[in-house]
Amino acid sequence: MLFQVKDPAADTGAIAAILRALDANAKVTGDHAAGQIEVAAQLTSGQVIAALQQAGYEADRVSEPRQIHVSGGSTCCGSCS
């Protein structure tokens, strides 16, 4: 899940620690320049946002672009044939 964090000083390590308190296996990577974090966890986006808000971060879920399925192209998985 991709989130926009509206705190220019947001520390990816601190955010990871917050989320690991809820899911010990949570993985968080950050793009400091874009102000975005990618979260891989067994948490809903609502749980992530609530945890970050409780810690003082303002965050919103970013819609991720859908991959276009091209039959026979490089994105075809072959399962719909």
PDB file of C-alpha atoms in Angstrom:
ATOM      1  CA  MET A   1       0.000   0.000   0.000  1.00  0.00           C
ATOM      2  CA  LEU A   2       1.263   3.447  -0.889  1.00  0.00           C
ATOM      3  CA  PHE A   3       0.736   6.444   1.400  1.00  0.00           C
ATOM      4  CA  GLN A   4       1.464  10.156   1.153  1.00  0.00           C
ATOM      5  CA  VAL A   5       2.876  11.450   4.450  1.00  0.00           C
ATOM      6  CA  LYS A   6       2.376  15.186   4.840  1.00  0.00           C
ATOM      7  CA  ASP A   7       5.342  15.750   7.126  1.00  0.00           C
ATOM      8  CA  PRO A   8       8.537  16.781   5.359  1.00  0.00           C
ATOM      9  CA  ALA A   9      10.594  15.515   8.304  1.00  0.00           C
ATOM     10  CA  ALA A  10       8.898  12.095   8.401  1.00  0.00           C
ATOM     11  CA  ASP A  11      11.419   9.428   9.364  1.00  0.00           C
ATOM     12  CA  THR A  12      10.860   6.098   7.633  1.00  0.00           C
ATOM     13  CA  GLY A  13      12.514   4.264  10.530  1.00  0.00           C
ATOM     14  CA  ALA A  14      10.187   5.854  13.080  1.00  0.00           C
ATOM     15  CA  ILE A  15       7.159   5.090  10.912  1.00  0.00           C
ATOM     16  CA  ALA A  16       8.307   1.472  10.531  1.00  0.00           C
ATOM     17  CA  ALA A  17       8.605   1.164  14.322  1.00  0.00           C
ATOM     18  CA  ILE A  18       5.059   2.507  14.766  1.00  0.00           C
ATOM     19  CA  LEU A  19       3.651  -0.016  12.306  1.00  0.00           C
ATOM     20  CA  ARG A  20       5.741  -2.918  13.643  1.00  0.00           C
ATOM     21  CA  ALA A  21       4.068  -2.397  17.012  1.00  0.00           C
ATOM     22  CA  LEU A  22       0.881  -3.560  15.241  1.00  0.00           C
ATOM     23  CA  ASP A  23       2.463  -6.051  12.821  1.00  0.00           C
ATOM     24  CA  ALA A  24       5.932  -7.325  13.708  1.00  0.00           C
ATOM     25  CA  ASN A  25       6.562  -8.287  10.070  1.00  0.00           C
ATOM     26  CA  ALA A  26       5.615  -4.910   8.560  1.00  0.00           C
ATOM     27  CA  LYS A  27       7.990  -3.664   5.891  1.00  0.00           C
ATOM     28  CA  VAL A  28       8.195   0.070   5.176  1.00  0.00           C
ATOM     29  CA  THR A  29      10.179   1.780   2.457  1.00  0.00           C
ATOM     30  CA  GLY A  30      10.188   5.492   1.895  1.00  0.00           C
ATOM     31  CA  ASP A  31      10.677   7.994  -0.886  1.00  0.00           C
ATOM     32  CA  HIS A  32      11.642  11.058   1.136  1.00  0.00           C
ATOM     33  CA  ALA A  33      11.664  13.377  -1.898  1.00  0.00           C
ATOM     34  CA  ALA A  34       8.076  12.433  -2.832  1.00  0.00           C
ATOM     35  CA  GLY A  35       6.899  12.213   0.792  1.00  0.00           C
ATOM     36  CA  GLN A  36       5.600   8.708   0.211  1.00  0.00           C
ATOM     37  CA  ILE A  37       5.939   5.401   2.019  1.00  0.00           C
ATOM     38  CA  GLU A  38       5.223   1.911   0.759  1.00  0.00           C
ATOM     39  CA  VAL A  39       3.832  -0.414   3.428  1.00  0.00           C
ATOM     40  CA  ALA A  40       3.686  -4.207   3.186  1.00  0.00           C
ATOM     41  CA  ALA A  41       1.844  -5.471   6.259  1.00  0.00           C
ATOM     42  CA  GLN A  42      -1.123  -7.445   7.503  1.00  0.00           C
ATOM     43  CA  LEU A  43      -2.868  -4.145   8.268  1.00  0.00           C
ATOM     44  CA  THR A  44      -5.662  -2.347   6.489  1.00  0.00           C
ATOM     45  CA  SER A  45      -5.013   1.090   5.058  1.00  0.00           C
ATOM     46  CA  GLY A  46      -7.316   2.464   7.766  1.00  0.00           C
ATOM     47  CA  GLN A  47      -5.195   0.862  10.489  1.00  0.00           C
ATOM     48  CA  VAL A  48      -2.018   2.308   8.975  1.00  0.00           C
ATOM     49  CA  ILE A  49      -3.525   5.794   8.715  1.00  0.00           C
ATOM     50  CA  ALA A  50      -4.934   5.631  12.266  1.00  0.00           C
ATOM     51  CA  ALA A  51      -1.582   4.507  13.717  1.00  0.00           C
ATOM     52  CA  LEU A  52       0.273   7.270  11.884  1.00  0.00           C
ATOM     53  CA  GLN A  53      -2.273   9.907  12.918  1.00  0.00           C
ATOM     54  CA  GLN A  54      -2.031   8.783  16.546  1.00  0.00           C
ATOM     55  CA  ALA A  55       1.749   9.301  16.294  1.00  0.00           C
ATOM     56  CA  GLY A  56       1.274  12.795  14.865  1.00  0.00           C
ATOM     57  CA  TYR A  57       1.725  12.098  11.154  1.00  0.00           C
ATOM     58  CA  GLU A  58      -0.855  13.155   8.588  1.00  0.00           C
ATOM     59  CA  ALA A  59      -1.149  10.441   5.953  1.00  0.00           C
ATOM     60  CA  ASP A  60      -3.441   9.519   3.071  1.00  0.00           C
ATOM     61  CA  ARG A  61      -3.595   6.417   0.917  1.00  0.00           C
ATOM     62  CA  VAL A  62      -2.384   6.985  -2.628  1.00  0.00           C
ATOM     63  CA  SER A  63      -4.255   5.223  -5.399  1.00  0.00           C
ATOM     64  CA  GLU A  64      -1.847   2.963  -7.179  1.00  0.00           C
ATOM     65  CA  PRO A  65      -2.082   2.802 -10.944  1.00  0.00           C
ATOM     66  CA  ARG A  66      -3.706  -0.359 -12.254  1.00  0.00           C
ATOM     67  CA  GLN A  67      -1.710  -2.407 -14.671  1.00  0.00           C
ATOM     68  CA  ILE A  68      -3.354  -2.682 -18.046  1.00  0.00           C
ATOM     69  CA  HIS A  69      -3.828  -6.257 -19.148  1.00  0.00           C
ATOM     70  CA  VAL A  70      -2.611  -6.783 -22.676  1.00  0.00           C
ATOM     71  CA  SER A  71      -3.461 -10.225 -23.953  1.00  0.00           C
ATOM     72  CA  GLY A  72      -0.368 -11.775 -25.442  1.00  0.00           C
ATOM     73  CA  GLY A  73       1.772  -8.857 -24.266  1.00  0.00           C
ATOM     74  CA  SER A  74       4.374  -8.719 -21.570  1.00  0.00           C
ATOM     75  CA  THR A  75       1.747  -8.153 -18.848  1.00  0.00           C
ATOM     76  CA  CYS A  76      -0.301 -11.217 -19.781  1.00  0.00           C
ATOM     77  CA  CYS A  77      -0.331 -13.892 -17.097  1.00  0.00           C
ATOM     78  CA  GLY A  78      -2.070 -16.377 -19.384  1.00  0.00           C
ATOM     79  CA  SER A  79      -4.827 -17.271 -16.925  1.00  0.00           C
ATOM     80  CA  CYS A  80      -7.737 -15.894 -18.951  1.00  0.00           C
ATOM     81  CA  SER A  81      -7.104 -17.844 -22.171  1.00  0.00           C
TER      82      SER A  81
END
